[in-house]
Every structure is written in structure tokens, then in C-alpha cells.
Short mmCIF file of C-alpha atoms in Angstrom, two decimals:
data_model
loop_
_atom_site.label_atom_id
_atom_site.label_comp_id
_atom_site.label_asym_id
_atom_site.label_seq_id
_atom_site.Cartn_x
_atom_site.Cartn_y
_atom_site.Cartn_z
CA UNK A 1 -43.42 -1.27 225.89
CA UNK A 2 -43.22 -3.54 222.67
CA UNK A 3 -41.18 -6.77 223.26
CA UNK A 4 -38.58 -7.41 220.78
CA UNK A 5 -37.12 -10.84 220.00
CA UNK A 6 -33.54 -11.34 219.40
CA UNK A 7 -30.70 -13.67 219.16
CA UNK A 8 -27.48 -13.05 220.46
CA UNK A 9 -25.02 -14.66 218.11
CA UNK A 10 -20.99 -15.31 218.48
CA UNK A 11 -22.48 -14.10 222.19
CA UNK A 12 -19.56 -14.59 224.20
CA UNK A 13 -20.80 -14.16 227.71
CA UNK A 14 -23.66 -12.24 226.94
CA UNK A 15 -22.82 -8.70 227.33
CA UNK A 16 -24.85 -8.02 224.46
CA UNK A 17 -28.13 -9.35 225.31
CA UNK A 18 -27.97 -7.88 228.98
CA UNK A 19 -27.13 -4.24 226.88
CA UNK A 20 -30.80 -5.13 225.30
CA UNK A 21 -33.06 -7.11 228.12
CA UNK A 22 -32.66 -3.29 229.91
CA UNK A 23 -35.47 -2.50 227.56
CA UNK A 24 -37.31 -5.66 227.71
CA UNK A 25 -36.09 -7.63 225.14
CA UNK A 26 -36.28 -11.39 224.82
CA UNK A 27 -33.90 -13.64 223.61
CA UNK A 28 -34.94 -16.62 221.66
CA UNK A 29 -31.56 -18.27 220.44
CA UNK A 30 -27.68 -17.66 221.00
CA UNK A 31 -24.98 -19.39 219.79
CA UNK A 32 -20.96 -19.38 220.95
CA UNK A 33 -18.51 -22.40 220.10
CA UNK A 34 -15.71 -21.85 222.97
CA UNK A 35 -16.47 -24.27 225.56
CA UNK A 36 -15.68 -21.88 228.85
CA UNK A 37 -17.84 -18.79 227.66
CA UNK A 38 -21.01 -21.64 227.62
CA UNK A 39 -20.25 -22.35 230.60
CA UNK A 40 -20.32 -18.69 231.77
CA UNK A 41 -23.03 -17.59 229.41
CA UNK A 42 -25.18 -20.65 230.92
CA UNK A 43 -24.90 -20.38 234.87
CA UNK A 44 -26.36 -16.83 234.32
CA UNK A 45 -29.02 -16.58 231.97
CA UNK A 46 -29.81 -20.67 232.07
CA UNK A 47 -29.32 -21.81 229.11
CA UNK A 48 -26.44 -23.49 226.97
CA UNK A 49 -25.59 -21.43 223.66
CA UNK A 50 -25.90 -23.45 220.32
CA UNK A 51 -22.57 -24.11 219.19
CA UNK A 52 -20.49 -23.65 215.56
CA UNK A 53 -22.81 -21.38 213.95
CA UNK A 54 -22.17 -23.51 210.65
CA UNK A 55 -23.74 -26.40 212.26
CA UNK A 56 -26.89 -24.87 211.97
CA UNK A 57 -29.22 -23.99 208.77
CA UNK A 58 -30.32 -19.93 208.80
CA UNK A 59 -34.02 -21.29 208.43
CA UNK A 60 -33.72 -23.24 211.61
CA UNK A 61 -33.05 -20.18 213.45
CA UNK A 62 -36.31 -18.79 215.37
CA UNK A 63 -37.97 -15.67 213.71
CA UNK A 64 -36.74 -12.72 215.57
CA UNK A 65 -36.53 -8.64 215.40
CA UNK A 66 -33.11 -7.96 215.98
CA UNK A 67 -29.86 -9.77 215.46
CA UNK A 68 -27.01 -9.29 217.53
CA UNK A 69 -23.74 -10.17 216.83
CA UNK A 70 -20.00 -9.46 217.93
CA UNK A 71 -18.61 -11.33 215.27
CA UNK A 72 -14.90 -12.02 215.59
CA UNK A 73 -12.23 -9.29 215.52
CA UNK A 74 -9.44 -10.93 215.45
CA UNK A 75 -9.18 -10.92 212.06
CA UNK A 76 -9.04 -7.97 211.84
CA UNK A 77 -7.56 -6.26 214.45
CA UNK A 78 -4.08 -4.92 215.67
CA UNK A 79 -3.36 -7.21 218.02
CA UNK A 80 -4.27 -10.54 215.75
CA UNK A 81 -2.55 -11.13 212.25
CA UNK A 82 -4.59 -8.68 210.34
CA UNK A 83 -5.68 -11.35 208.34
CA UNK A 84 -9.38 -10.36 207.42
CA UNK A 85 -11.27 -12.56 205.32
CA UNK A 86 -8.06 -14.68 204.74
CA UNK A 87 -9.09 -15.92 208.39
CA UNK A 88 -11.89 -18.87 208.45
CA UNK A 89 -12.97 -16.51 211.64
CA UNK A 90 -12.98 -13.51 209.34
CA UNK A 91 -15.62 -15.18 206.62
CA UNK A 92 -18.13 -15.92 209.42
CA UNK A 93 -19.14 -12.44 208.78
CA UNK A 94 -21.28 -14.39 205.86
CA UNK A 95 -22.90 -16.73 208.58
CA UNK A 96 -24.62 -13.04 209.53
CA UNK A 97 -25.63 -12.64 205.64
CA UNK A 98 -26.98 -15.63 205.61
CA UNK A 99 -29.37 -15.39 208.41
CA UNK A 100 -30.32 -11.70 207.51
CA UNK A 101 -31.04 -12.92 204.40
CA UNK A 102 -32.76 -15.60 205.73
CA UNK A 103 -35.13 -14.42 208.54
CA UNK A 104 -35.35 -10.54 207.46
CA UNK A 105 -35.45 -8.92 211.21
CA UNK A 106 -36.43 -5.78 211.67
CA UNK A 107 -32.96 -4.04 212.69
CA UNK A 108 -29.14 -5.79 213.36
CA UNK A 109 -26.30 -4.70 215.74
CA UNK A 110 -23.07 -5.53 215.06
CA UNK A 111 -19.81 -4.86 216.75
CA UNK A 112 -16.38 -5.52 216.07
CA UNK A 113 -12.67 -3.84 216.30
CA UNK A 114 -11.98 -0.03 214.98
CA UNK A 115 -9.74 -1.53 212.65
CA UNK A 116 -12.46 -3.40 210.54
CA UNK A 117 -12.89 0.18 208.90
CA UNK A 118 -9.07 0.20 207.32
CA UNK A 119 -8.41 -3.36 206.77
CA UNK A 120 -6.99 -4.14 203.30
CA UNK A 121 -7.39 -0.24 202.79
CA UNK A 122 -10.81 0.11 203.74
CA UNK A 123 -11.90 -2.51 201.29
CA UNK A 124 -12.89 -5.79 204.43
CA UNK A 125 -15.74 -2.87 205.51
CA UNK A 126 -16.94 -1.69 202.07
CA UNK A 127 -17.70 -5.70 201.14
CA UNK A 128 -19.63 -5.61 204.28
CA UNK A 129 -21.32 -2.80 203.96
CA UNK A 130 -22.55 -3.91 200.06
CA UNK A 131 -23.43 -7.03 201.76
CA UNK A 132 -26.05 -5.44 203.89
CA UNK A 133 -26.99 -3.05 201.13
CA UNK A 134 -28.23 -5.26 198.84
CA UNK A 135 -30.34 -6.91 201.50
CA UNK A 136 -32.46 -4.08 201.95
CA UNK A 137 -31.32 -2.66 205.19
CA UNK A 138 -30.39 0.86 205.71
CA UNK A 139 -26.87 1.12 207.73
CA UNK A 140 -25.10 3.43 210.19
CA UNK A 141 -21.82 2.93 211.55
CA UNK A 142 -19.65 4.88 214.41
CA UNK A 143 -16.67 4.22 216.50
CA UNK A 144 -17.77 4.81 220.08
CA UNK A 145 -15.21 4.63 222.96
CA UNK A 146 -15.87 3.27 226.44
CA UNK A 147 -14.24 5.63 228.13
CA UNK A 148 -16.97 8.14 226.99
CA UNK A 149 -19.97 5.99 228.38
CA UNK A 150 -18.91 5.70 232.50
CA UNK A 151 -16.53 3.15 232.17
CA UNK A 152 -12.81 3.79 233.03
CA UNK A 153 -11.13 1.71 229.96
CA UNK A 154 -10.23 2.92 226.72
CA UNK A 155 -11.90 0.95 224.45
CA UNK A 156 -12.79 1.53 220.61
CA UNK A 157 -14.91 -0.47 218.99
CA UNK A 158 -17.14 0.03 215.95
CA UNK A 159 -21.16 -0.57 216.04
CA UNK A 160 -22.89 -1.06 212.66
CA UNK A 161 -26.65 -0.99 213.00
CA UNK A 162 -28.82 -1.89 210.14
CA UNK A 163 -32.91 -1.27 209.78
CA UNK A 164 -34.59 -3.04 207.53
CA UNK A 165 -36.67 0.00 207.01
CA UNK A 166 -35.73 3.44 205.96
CA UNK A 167 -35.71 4.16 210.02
CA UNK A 168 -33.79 7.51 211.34
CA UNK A 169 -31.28 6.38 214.06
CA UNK A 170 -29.17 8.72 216.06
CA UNK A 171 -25.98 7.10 217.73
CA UNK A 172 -25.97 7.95 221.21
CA UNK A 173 -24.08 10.71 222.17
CA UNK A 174 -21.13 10.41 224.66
CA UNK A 175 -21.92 11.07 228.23
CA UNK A 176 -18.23 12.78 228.33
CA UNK A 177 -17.04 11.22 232.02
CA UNK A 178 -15.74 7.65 233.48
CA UNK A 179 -16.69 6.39 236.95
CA UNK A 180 -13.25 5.89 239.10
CA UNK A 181 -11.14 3.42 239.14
CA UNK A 182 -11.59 3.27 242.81
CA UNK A 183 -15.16 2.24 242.22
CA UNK A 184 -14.05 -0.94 240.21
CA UNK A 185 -11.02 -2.05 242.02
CA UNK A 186 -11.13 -4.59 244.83
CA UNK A 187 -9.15 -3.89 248.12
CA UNK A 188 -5.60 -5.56 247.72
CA UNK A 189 -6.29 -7.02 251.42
CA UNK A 190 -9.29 -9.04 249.34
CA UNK A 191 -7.02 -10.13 246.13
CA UNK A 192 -5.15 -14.09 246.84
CA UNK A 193 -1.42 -13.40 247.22
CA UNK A 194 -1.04 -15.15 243.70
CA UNK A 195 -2.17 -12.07 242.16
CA UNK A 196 0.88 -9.87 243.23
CA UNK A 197 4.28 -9.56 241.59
CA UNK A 198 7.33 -10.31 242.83
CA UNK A 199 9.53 -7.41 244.06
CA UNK A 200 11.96 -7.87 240.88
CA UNK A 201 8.80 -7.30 238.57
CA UNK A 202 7.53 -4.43 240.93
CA UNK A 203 11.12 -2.55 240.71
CA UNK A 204 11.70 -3.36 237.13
CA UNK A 205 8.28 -1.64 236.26
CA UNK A 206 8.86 1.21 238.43
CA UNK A 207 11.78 2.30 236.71
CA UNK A 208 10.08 2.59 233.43
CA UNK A 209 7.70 4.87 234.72
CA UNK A 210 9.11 8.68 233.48
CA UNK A 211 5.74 10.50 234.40
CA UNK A 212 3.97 11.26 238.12
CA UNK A 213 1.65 8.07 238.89
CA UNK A 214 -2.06 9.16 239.65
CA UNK A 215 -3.17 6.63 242.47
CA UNK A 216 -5.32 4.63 241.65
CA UNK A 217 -4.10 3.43 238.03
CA UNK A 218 -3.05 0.79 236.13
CA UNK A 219 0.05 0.41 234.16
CA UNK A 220 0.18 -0.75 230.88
CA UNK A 221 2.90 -2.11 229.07
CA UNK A 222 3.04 -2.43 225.41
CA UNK A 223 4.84 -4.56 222.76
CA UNK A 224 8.07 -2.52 223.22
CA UNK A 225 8.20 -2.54 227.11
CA UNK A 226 7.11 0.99 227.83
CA UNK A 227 5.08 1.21 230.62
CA UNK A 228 2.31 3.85 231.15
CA UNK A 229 0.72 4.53 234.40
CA UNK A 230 -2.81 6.08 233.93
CA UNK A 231 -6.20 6.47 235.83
CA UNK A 232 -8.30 4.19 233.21
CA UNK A 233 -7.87 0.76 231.89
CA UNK A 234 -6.32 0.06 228.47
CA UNK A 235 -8.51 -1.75 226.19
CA UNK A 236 -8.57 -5.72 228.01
CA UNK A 237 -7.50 -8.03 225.17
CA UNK A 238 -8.36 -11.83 225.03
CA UNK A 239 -4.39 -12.59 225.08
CA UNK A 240 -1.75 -11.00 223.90
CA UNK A 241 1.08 -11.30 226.93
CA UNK A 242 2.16 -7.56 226.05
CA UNK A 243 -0.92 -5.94 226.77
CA UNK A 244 -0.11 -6.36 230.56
CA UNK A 245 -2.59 -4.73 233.07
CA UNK A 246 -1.55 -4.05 236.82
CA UNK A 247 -3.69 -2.56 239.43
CA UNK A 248 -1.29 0.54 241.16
CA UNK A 249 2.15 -1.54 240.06
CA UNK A 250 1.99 -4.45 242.56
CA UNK A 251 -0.54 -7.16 240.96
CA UNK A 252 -2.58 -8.24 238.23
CA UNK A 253 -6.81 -7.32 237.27
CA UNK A 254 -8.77 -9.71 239.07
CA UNK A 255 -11.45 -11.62 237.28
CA UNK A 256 -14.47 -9.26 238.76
CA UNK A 257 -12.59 -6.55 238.02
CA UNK A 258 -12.25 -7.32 234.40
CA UNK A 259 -15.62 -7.81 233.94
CA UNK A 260 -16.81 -4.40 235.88
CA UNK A 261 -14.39 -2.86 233.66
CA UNK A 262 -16.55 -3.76 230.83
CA UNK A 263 -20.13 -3.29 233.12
CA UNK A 264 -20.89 -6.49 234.26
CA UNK A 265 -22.66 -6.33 237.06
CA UNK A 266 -21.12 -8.29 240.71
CA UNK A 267 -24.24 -10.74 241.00
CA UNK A 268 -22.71 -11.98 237.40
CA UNK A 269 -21.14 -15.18 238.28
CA UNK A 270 -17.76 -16.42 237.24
CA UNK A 271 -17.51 -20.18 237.11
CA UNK A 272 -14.16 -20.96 235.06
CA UNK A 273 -10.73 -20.51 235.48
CA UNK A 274 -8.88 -17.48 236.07
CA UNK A 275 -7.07 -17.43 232.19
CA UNK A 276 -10.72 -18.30 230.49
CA UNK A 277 -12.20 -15.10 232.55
CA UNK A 278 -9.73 -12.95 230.92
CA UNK A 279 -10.20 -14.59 227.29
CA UNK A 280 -13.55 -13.78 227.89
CA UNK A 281 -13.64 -10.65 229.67
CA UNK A 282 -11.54 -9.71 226.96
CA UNK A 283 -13.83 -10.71 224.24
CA UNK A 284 -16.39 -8.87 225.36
CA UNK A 285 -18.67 -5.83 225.25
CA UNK A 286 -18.97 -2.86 227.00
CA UNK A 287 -22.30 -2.84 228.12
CA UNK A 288 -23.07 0.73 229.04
CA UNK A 289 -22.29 1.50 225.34
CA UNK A 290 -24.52 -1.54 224.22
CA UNK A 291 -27.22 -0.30 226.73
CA UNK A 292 -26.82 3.27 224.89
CA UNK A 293 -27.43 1.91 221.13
CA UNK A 294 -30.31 -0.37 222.40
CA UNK A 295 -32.28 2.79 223.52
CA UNK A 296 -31.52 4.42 220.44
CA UNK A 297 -32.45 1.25 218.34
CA UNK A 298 -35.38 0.79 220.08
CA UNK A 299 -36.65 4.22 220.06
CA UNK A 300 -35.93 4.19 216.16
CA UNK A 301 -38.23 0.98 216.06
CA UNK A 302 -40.91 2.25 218.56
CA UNK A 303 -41.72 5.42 216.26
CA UNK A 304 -41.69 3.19 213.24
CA UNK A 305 -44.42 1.21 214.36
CA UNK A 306 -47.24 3.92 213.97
CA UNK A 307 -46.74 4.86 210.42
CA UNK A 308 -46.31 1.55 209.59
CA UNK A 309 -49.82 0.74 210.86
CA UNK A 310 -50.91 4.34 209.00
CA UNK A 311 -49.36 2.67 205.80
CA UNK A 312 -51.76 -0.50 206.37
CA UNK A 313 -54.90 0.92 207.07
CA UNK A 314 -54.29 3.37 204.25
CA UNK A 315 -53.57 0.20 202.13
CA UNK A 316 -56.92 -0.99 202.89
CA UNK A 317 -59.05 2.03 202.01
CA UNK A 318 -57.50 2.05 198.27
#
């Protein structure tokens, strides 16, 4: 198998280089400016992530195949202002031009929020798209859910993957079922008393429920104070106090629990506080759905590789 370099950037805590290292992928730089995810991203793959991506110079970053990025959504999501490129977090989308342009790997992955197609009437995506145009890559995009790829939350996110060649490249196509929740919940005889609420909360919940209650589930209430009570996980947000999660009614997500909800595995250690593991869990990828593209990407790479040796040799006969 060919080994691929890449660099994880606005990594997070990684999800998107473990998504990749299943297929033997290296990792030769990553860079994340919030303090807690270094931490996180550190103690398990053992070493410290650069930090402000505008502190460094594109040509300082180390030659690689693949770029990987889950640039901010906030931006340009639902649950942030919606402010797009009008957000100094929105323009770091150009930190990515610059190092494509830059470095020229072979093939990027980027992910960010469903929205990022309809912002400012579709106009955020089709500047982004142009961008990577008229740097010579070719460009597929898809919204892929979670929920379709074993993992009990619904989560939509879209994945833009760019080839610097004129590669064919498949998305991956839904596996069409999500492991239970039962599998990804801990035993409430496990979870600190801390994590419970009080019988007020517990009551005042339970009386907005309307519909039968499949056990397990977790409830969800929105910005209006409807609660739902389903079998899956809504989408885990890095704040917002409205998305509200509770396991069966009586207590909050725990911090493994979050991050099995987006395919971490348990020996994944959490080292920071209880809040920061939902920012981050929350900020993160799903990785069976990262795993998925990186098979496709690589395959799309791997049967690249003869013709372009074909093309060589043929060069050299002429």
C-alpha cells in the first residue's frame, strides 16, 4: 500500500487524521489554535498542533499529498450568526487557498456545515468552488449524513474533495443502518450524580413529550422548547444551550459518550474539562464517514498512479 502524507489542518481533535491513518496515512503537520483541543489532540497522537494558521507562511508547510481540513462552520451555519465571509473565521477558508496554491498536493478533503451550500444564496460556496477551480483541481461535493454510516446521530455535513488530477471519485455510498444507542451509552449506575437532573427538570421535560418514548433515546430540545424523544442523537453542537441532549430524560451525554457518538474510539483519552469535551466533541468529525471518503480517495489515487507512470515512460520514448 502507497503511503500518503498529509496534514490535518483546523484539526480539532483529530478525527480527521484517524478517518485517514486506517489506510496508512502519515501525518506530517497539523495545526489548531484553541488551547484545550491541543491538549486533547496531543496526549493521543503525541504531538502539539501548530497554532493560528496565519502565523505560519504556506511554503513553510511540509510537502504533502493530501490536505485535510474542517475549516470553521460557524460562519456559516444555523446555529452561529450566518455571517460567512463577514466572519474573520469565515475568510480562513483562503488560508486553504493559499497552501493549495502553495504546495500543489495531490487531492484535498474538506468538511464543513450543510449550510455552506446556501449561504448568501448559494453565492459563500460558488466563490469557493472558483477558488479551487482555478487552481487546477477537479472537485466533488455531497452532503453525507451520519446517521447513514453506523452512527446513531443525525448529522449533515458537506465533504468537498478536490484532485489535482482529472481523477474519477465516487462518494461512498450509505451503509443505510445506525448501531444502537445502547451500544454507546454508559450505564447510569457508572455516570457521577452531577450528570442527572433535578426532578423539576425531569417532570418539566416529561410533559412536553406528546409522542411514545422508544427506550433508549435522547431528548432534544430546540430553540422554542419542544422536546423530541428519539432513538439517535441530534447533531452535538459546540454550544448553543438550546440544543440540549439527555440520555432517556434523567441526565446529560457524558464526555465518552459524545465522542463515540461521533466514532472515537474508548482507548481515546479525554484530558480536559467536562465543557471543553463538548466544545470539542462538538466540533468534530464523524469518523466512520471520514473513514468512508478516505477509501474512496485513496482508491481514486491508487489507480491514478499506473497511468501516470504509462504517461512517463511514454514521455520518454517520444
Amino acid at each position: 500500500m502507497k503511503e500518503y502524507k498529509t496534514i490535518d489542518l483546523f484539526a480539532g481533535i483529530g478525527g480527521i487524521r484517524l478517518g485517514f491513518e486506517a489506510f496508512g496515512c502519515k501525518n506530517v503537520f497539523s495545526s489548531e489554535w484553541d488551547k484545550y483541543a491541543q491538549s486533547m489532540y496531543e496526549v493521543n497522537f503525541g504531538e502539539k498542533p501548530f497554532g493560528d494558521i496565519n502565523d505560519i507562511s504556506p511554503s513553510d508547510i511540509p510537502d504533502h499529498d493530501i490536505l485535510l481540513a474542517g475549516f470553521p462552520c460557524q460562519p456559516f451555519s444555523i446555529a452561529g450568526k450566518g455571517l460567512g465571509f463577514a466572519d474573520t473565521r469565515g475568510t480562513l477558508f483562503f488560508n486553504i487557498e493559499a497552501i493549495l496554491k502553495a504546495k500543489k498536493p495531490k487531492a484535498f478533503l474538506l468538511e464543513n456545515v450543510k449550510r455552506l451550500t446556501t449561504h448568501d444564496n448559494g453565492n459563500t460556496f460558488k466563490v469557493i468552488n472558483d477558488k479551487l477551480n482555478k487552481l487546477g483541481y477537479t472537485v466533488y461535493h455531497k452532503v453525507l449524513n451520519t446517521l447513514d454510516f453506523g452512527l446513531p446521530q443525525k448529522r449533515e455535513r458537506i465533504y468537498i474533495v478536490g484532485f489535482l488530477d482529472k481523477l474519477h471519485f465516487e462518494f461512498p455510498k450509505p451503509i443505510g443502518k445506525y448501531e444502537e444507542l445502547s451500544n454507546i451509552l454508559e450505564s447510569d449506575d457508572v455516570v457521577p450524580n452531577n450528570y442527572f437532573l433535578s426532578d423539576e427538570l425531569k417532570r418539566k421535560r416529561l410533559s412536553s413529550i406528546t409522542k411514545d418514548v422508544p427506550y433508549p433515546s435522547i431528548w432534544h430540545e430546540n430553540i422554542s422548547g419542544n422536546v423530541s424523544a428519539l432513538p439517535y442523537s441530534c447533531a452535538l453542537r459546540a454550544g448553543g444551550s438550546y440544543n440540549y441532549l439527555v440520555v432517556n430524560g434523567v441526565r446529560r451525554l457524558t464526555g465518552r459518550e459524545m465522542l463515540r457518538l461521533q466514532g472515537f474510539p474508548d482507548t481515546f483519552e479525554i484530558n480536559i474539562p467536562y465543557s471543553q469535551v463538548r466544545k470539542v466533541a462538538g466540533n468534530s468529525v464523524s469518523i466512520p464517514v471520514i473513514r468512508a471518503i478516505a477509501g474512496s480517495m485513496i482508491n481514486s489515487l491508487n489507480m491514478a498512479t499506473p497511468k501516470i507512470n504509462q504517461a512517463i515512460q511514454l514521455s520518454l520514448l517520444d
